Tab-separated table of C-alpha atoms in Angstrom:
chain	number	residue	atom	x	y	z
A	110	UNK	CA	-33.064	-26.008	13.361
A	111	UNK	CA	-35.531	-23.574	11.585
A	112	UNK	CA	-33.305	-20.848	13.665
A	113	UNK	CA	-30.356	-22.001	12.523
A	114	UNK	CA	-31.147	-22.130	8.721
A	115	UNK	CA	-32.564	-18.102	8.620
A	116	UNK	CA	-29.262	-16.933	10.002
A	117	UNK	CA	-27.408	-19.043	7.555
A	118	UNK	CA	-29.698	-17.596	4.767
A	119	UNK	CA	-29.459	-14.141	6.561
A	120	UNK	CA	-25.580	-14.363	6.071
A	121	UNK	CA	-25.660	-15.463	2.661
A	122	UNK	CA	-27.588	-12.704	1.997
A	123	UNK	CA	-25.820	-9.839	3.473
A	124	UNK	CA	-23.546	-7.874	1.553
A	125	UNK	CA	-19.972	-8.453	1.207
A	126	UNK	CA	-18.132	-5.446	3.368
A	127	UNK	CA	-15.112	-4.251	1.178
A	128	UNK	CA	-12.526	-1.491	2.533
A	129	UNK	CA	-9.868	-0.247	0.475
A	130	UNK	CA	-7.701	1.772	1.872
A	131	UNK	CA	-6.231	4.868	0.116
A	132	UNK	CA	-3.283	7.479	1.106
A	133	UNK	CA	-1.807	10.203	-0.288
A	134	UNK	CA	0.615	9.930	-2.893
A	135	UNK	CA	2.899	12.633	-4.196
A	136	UNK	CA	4.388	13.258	-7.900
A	137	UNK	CA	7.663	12.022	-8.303
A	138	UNK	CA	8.791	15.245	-10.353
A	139	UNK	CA	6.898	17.947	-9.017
A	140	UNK	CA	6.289	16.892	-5.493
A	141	UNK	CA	2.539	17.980	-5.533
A	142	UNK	CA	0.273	15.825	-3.758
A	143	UNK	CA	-1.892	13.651	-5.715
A	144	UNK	CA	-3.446	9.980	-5.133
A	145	UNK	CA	-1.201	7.049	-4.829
A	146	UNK	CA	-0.550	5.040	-7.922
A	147	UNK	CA	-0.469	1.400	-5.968
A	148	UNK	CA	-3.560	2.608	-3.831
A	149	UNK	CA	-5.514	3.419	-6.819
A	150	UNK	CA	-5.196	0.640	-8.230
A	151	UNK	CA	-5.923	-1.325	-5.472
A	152	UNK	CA	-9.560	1.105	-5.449
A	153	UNK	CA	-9.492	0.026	-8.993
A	154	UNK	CA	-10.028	-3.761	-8.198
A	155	UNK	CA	-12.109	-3.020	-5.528
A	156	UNK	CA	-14.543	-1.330	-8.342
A	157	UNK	CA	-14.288	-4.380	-10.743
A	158	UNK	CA	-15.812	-6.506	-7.895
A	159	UNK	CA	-18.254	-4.582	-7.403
A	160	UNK	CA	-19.039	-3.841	-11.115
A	161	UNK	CA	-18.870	-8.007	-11.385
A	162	UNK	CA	-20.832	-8.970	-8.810
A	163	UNK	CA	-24.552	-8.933	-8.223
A	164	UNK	CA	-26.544	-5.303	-7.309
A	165	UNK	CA	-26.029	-5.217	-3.261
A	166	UNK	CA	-23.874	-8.059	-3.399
A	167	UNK	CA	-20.854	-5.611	-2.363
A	168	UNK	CA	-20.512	-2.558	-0.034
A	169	UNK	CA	-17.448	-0.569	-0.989
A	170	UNK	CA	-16.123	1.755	1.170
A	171	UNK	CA	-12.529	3.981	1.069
A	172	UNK	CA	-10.539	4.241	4.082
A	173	UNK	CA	-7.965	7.275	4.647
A	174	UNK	CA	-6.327	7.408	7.995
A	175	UNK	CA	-4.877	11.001	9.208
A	176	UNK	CA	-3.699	12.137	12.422
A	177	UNK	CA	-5.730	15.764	12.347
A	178	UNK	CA	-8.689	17.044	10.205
A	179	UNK	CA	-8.250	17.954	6.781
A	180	UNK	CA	-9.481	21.450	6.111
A	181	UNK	CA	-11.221	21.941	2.723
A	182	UNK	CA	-9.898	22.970	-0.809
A	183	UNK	CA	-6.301	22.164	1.118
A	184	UNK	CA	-3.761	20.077	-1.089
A	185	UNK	CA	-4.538	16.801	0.602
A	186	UNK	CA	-8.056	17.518	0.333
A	187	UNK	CA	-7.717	18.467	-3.543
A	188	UNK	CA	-5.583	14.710	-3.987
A	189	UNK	CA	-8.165	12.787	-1.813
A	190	UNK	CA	-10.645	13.910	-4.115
A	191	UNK	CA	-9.243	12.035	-6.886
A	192	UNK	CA	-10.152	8.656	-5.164
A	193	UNK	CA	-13.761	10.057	-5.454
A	194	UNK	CA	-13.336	10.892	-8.550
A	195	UNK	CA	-12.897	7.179	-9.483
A	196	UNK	CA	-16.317	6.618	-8.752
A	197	UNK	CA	-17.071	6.915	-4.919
A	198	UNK	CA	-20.129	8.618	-3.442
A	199	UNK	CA	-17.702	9.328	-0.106
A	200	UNK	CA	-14.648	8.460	1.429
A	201	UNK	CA	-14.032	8.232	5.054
A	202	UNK	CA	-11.170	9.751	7.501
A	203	UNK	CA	-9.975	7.925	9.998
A	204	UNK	CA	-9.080	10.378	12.402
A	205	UNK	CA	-8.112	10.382	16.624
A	206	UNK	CA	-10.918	10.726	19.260
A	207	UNK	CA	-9.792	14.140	19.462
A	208	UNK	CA	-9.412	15.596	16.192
A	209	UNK	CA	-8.993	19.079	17.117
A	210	UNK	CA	-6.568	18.887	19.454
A	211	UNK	CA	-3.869	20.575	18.652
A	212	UNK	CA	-0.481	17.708	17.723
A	213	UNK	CA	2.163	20.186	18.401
A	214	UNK	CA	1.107	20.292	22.020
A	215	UNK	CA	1.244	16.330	22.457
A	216	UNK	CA	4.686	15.897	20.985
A	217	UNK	CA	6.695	13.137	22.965
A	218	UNK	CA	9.610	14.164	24.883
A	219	UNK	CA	11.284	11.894	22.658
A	220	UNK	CA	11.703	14.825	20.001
A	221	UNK	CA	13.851	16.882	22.593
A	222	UNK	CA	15.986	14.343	22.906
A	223	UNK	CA	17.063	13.622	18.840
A	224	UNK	CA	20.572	13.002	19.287
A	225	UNK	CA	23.157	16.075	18.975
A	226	UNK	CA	25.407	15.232	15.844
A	227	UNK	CA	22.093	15.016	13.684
A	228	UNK	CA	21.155	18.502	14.630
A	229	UNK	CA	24.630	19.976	13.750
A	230	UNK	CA	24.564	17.892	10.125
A	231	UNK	CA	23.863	21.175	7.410
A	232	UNK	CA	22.748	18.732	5.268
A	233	UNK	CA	19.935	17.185	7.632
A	234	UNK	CA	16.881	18.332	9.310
A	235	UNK	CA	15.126	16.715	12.284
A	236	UNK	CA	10.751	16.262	11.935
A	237	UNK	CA	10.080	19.691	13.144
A	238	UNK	CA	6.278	18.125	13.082
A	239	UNK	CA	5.036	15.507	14.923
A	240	UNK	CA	4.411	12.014	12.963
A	241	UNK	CA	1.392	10.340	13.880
A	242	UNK	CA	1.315	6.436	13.781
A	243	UNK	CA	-1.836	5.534	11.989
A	244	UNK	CA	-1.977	1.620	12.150
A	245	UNK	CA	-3.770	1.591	15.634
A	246	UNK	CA	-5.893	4.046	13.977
A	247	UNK	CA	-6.560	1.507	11.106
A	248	UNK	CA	-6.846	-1.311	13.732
A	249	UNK	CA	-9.511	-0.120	15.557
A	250	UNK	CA	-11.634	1.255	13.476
A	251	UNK	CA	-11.414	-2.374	11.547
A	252	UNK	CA	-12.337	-4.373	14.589
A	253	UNK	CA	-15.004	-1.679	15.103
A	254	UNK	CA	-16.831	-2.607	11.590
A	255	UNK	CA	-15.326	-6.249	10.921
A	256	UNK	CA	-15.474	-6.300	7.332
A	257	UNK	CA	-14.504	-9.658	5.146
A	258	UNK	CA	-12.110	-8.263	2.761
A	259	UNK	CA	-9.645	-5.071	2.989
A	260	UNK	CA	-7.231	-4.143	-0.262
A	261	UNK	CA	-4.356	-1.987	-0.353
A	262	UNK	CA	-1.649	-0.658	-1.947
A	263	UNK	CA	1.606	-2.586	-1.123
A	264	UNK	CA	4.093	0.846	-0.684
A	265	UNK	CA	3.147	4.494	-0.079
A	266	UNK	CA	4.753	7.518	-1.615
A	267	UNK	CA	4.783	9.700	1.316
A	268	UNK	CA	5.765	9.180	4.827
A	269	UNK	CA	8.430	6.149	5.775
A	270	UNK	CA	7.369	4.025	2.638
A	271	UNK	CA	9.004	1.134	4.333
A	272	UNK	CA	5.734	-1.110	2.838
A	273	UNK	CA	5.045	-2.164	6.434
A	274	UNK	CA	1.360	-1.606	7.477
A	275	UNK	CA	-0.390	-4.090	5.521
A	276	UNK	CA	1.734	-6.489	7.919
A	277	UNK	CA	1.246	-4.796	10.657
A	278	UNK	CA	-2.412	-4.672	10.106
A	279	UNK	CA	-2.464	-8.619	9.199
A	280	UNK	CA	-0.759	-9.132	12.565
A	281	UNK	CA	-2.869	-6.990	14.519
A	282	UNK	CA	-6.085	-8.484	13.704
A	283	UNK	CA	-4.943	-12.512	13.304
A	284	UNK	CA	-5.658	-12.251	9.161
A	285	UNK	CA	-4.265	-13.832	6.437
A	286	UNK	CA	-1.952	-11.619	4.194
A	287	UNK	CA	-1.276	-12.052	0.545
A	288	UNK	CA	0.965	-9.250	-1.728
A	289	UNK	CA	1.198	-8.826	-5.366
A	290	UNK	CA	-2.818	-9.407	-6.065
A	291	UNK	CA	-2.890	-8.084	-9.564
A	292	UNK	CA	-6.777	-9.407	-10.235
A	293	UNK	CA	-9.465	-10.397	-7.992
A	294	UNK	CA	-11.801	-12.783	-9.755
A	295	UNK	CA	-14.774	-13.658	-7.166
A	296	UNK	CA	-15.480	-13.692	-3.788
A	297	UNK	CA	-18.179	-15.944	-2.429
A	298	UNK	CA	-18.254	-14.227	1.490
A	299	UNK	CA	-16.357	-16.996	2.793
A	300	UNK	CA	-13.797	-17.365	0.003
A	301	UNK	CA	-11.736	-15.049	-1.634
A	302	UNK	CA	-10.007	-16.152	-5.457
A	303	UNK	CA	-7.521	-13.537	-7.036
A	304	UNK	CA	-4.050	-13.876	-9.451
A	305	UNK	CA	-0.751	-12.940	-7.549
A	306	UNK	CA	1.910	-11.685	-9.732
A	307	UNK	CA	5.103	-13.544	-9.605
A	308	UNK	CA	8.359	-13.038	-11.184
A	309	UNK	CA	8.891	-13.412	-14.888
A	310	UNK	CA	5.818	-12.360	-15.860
A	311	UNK	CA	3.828	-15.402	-14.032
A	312	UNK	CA	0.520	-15.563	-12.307
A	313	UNK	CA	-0.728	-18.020	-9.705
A	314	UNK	CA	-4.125	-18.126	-8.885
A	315	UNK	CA	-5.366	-18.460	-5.342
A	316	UNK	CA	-7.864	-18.971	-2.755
A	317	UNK	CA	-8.001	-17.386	0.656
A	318	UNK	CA	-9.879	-17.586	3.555
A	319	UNK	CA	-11.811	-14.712	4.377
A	320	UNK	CA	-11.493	-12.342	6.396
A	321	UNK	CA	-8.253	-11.087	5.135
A	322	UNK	CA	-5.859	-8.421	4.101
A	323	UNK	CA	-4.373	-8.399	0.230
A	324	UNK	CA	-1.943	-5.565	-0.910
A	325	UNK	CA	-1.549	-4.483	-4.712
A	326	UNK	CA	1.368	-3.228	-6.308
A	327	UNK	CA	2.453	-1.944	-10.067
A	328	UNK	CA	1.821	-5.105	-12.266
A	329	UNK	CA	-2.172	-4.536	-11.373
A	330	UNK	CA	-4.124	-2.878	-14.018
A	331	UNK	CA	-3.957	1.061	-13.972
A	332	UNK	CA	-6.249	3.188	-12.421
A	333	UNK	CA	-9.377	5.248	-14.483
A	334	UNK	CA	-8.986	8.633	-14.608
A	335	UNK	CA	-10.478	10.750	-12.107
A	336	UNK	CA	-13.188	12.812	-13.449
A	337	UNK	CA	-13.597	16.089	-11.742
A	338	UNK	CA	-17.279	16.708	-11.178
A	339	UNK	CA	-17.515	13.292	-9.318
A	340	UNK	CA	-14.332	14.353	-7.344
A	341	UNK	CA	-16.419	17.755	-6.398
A	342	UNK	CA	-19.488	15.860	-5.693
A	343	UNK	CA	-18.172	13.172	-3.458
A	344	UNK	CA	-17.615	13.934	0.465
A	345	UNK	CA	-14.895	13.689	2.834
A	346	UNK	CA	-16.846	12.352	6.287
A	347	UNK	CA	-14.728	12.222	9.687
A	348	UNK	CA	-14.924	9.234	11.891
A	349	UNK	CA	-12.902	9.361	15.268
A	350	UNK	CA	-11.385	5.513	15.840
A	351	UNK	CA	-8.721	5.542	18.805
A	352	UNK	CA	-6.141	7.480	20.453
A	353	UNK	CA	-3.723	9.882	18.949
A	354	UNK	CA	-0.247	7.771	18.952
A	355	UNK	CA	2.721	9.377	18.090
A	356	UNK	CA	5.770	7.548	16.106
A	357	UNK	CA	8.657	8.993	18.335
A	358	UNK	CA	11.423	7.070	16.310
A	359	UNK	CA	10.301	8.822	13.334
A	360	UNK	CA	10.589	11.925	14.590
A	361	UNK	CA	13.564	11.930	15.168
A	362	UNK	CA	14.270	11.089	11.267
A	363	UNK	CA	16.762	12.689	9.556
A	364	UNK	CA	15.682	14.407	6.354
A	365	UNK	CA	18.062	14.821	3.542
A	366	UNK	CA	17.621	15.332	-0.291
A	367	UNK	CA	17.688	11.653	-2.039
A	368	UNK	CA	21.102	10.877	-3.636
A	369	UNK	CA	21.450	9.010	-7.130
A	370	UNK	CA	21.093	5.241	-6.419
A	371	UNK	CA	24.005	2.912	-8.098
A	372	UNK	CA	22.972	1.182	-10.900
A	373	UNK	CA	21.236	-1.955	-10.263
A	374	UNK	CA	21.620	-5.254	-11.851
A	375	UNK	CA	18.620	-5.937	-14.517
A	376	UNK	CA	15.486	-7.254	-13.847
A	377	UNK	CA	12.541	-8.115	-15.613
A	378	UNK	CA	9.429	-5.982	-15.419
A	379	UNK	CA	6.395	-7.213	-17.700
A	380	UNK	CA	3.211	-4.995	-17.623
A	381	UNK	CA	1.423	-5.851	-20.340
A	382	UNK	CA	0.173	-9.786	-21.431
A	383	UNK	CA	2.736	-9.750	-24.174
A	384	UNK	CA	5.932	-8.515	-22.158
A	385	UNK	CA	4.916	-11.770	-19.760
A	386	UNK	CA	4.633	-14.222	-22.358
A	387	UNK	CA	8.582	-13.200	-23.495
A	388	UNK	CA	9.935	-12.891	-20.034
A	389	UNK	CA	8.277	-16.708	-18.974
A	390	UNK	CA	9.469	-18.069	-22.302
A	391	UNK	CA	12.633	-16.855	-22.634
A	392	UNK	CA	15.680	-18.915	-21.286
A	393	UNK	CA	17.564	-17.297	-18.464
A	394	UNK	CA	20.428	-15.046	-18.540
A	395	UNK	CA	24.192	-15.697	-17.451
A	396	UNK	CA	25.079	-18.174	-20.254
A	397	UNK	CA	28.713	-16.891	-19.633
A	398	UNK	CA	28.570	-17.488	-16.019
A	399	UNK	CA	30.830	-19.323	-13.617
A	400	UNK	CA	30.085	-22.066	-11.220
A	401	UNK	CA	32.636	-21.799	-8.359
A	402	UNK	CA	32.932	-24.692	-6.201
A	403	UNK	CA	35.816	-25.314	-3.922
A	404	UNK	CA	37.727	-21.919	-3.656
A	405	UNK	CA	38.605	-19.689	-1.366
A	406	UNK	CA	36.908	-16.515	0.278
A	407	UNK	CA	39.250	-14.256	-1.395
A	408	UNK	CA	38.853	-15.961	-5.077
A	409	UNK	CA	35.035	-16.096	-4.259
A	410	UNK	CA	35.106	-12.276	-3.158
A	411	UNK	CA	37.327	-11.506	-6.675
A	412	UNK	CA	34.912	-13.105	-8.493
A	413	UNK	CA	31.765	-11.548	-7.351
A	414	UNK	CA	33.950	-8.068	-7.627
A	415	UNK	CA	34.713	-8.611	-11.001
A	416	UNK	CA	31.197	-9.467	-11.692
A	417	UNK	CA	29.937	-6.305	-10.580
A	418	UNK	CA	32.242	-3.783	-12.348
A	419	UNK	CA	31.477	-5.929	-15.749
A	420	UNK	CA	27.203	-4.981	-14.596
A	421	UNK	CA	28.420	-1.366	-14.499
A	422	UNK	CA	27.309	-1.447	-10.499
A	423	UNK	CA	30.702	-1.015	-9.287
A	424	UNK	CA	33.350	1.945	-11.161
């Protein structure tokens, strides 16, 4: 019994083991590589914990998976260093078991084979590199140090941006997953309470079961600005965690200059405490609407036709 109360106590006492895990994020103007907005902010949280919590209570780390070393004073080294520059005495690369192996030698035959008609396209170009998949990356190293509580950015800027890994991660290790955290408010070490943002300006406050997985995106409070002699200071450390997997479907990507997007209907987007107060109170739009009940495809089709070219999505 005495046994079973120290460990208890032991537990309660140990510190709560907080990853947040950063990527590189690029300028949408100039293309330069910088940190990511949504990942900084997600650091940002991360630091309000900590600030709001007891001395020891929480041990912060930063997380940045890569499929090589990064060599130093390179661009991604000079944008990584803005995480540091946030506040962080070191941030840690996930990196393969064999970092300096050489990708271009390990490509998958998979590349060879990208299809014919996408190689004769002017407009496209093929991945003449090879794309690393860094989720198992992530995985591993995760189960390796089995900390209570990892925060993310919902969407990347670079790469696929399809928004996926904090699924895949949840999946992977059997956690709960919950998007749109714009606030974390305390975390007991078994517990975890934080607002989620919801349309209209709304919040809903809830509580999750730790361990688990939550993913920020723009309503969260902005980042601090990096300052640059902590950004010098701070040090980028190696750690090998797995494998080196290679994404052979995205390799064979196609990559084209974007092309403007049509216009898109509107939609509400409250930042600040007063833009959410007008967007919950105010009745919704589409007074002038129609209710169709009854009709047939082709009036139904006419309708929603007509309704787009009066939005301006349709000329």
């Amino acid at each position: 019994m005495k046994a079973d109360r120290s460990s208890v106590a032991q537990q309660a006492s140990a510190p709560l083991e907080v990853v947040s895990l950063v990527s590189l994020g690029q300028h949408p103007v100039s293309g330069r590589l910088r940190r990511a907005e949504q990942d900084a902010r997600a650091l940002e949280l991360c630091l309000a914990l900590e600030r709001q919590s007891a001395p020891g209570a929480v041990s912060l780390s930063a997380w940045h998976a890569s499929g090589s070393e990064i060599a130093p004073g390179s661009e991604q080294d000079q944008a990584l260093r803005g995480y540091l520059g946030m506040g962080l005495e070191s941030l840690t690369l996930v990196t393969p078991d064999a970092p300096g192996a050489d990708p271009l030698k390990a490509v998958d035959s998979s590349l060879k084979a990208v299809d014919s008609s996408l190689k004769a396209a002017d407009s496209l170009k093929a991945a003449d590199q090879p794309v690393i998949d860094v989720w198992p990356l992530l995985v591993t190293r995760l189960k390796q140090a089995a900390p209570q509580l990892v925060v993310c950015g919902g969407q990347g800027e670079t790469g696929e941006g399809s928004g996926l890994l904090p699924h895949l991660l949840a999946e992977s290790l059997g956690w709960p997953l919950v998007e749109g955290i714009v606030a974390i408010e305390s975390c007991d070490g078994a517990h975890l309470t934080a607002l989620q943002a919801l349309p209209r300006g709304q919040r809903r406050r809830l509580r999750v079961k730790l361990p688990a997985l939550v993913s920020v995106d723009s309503a969260a409070p902005a980042a601090r600005q990096s300052a640059f002699a902590q950004a010098r200071r701070g040090e980028l450390s190696s750690l090998a965690s797995g494998e080196l997997v290679h994404d052979a479907q995205a390799e064979a990507f196609g990559v084209a200059p974007a092309r403007k997007r049509p216009k898109r209907l509107k939609r509400i987007k409250a930042t600040s405490a007063r833009d959410r107060f007008k967007a919950a109170a105010a009745k919704a739009e589409g007074g002038g609407g129609k209710r169709l009940e009854g009709v047939s495809v082709e009036e139904g089709a006419a309708e929603i036709l007509k309704l787009l070219r009066e939005e301006g999505v349709l000329r």
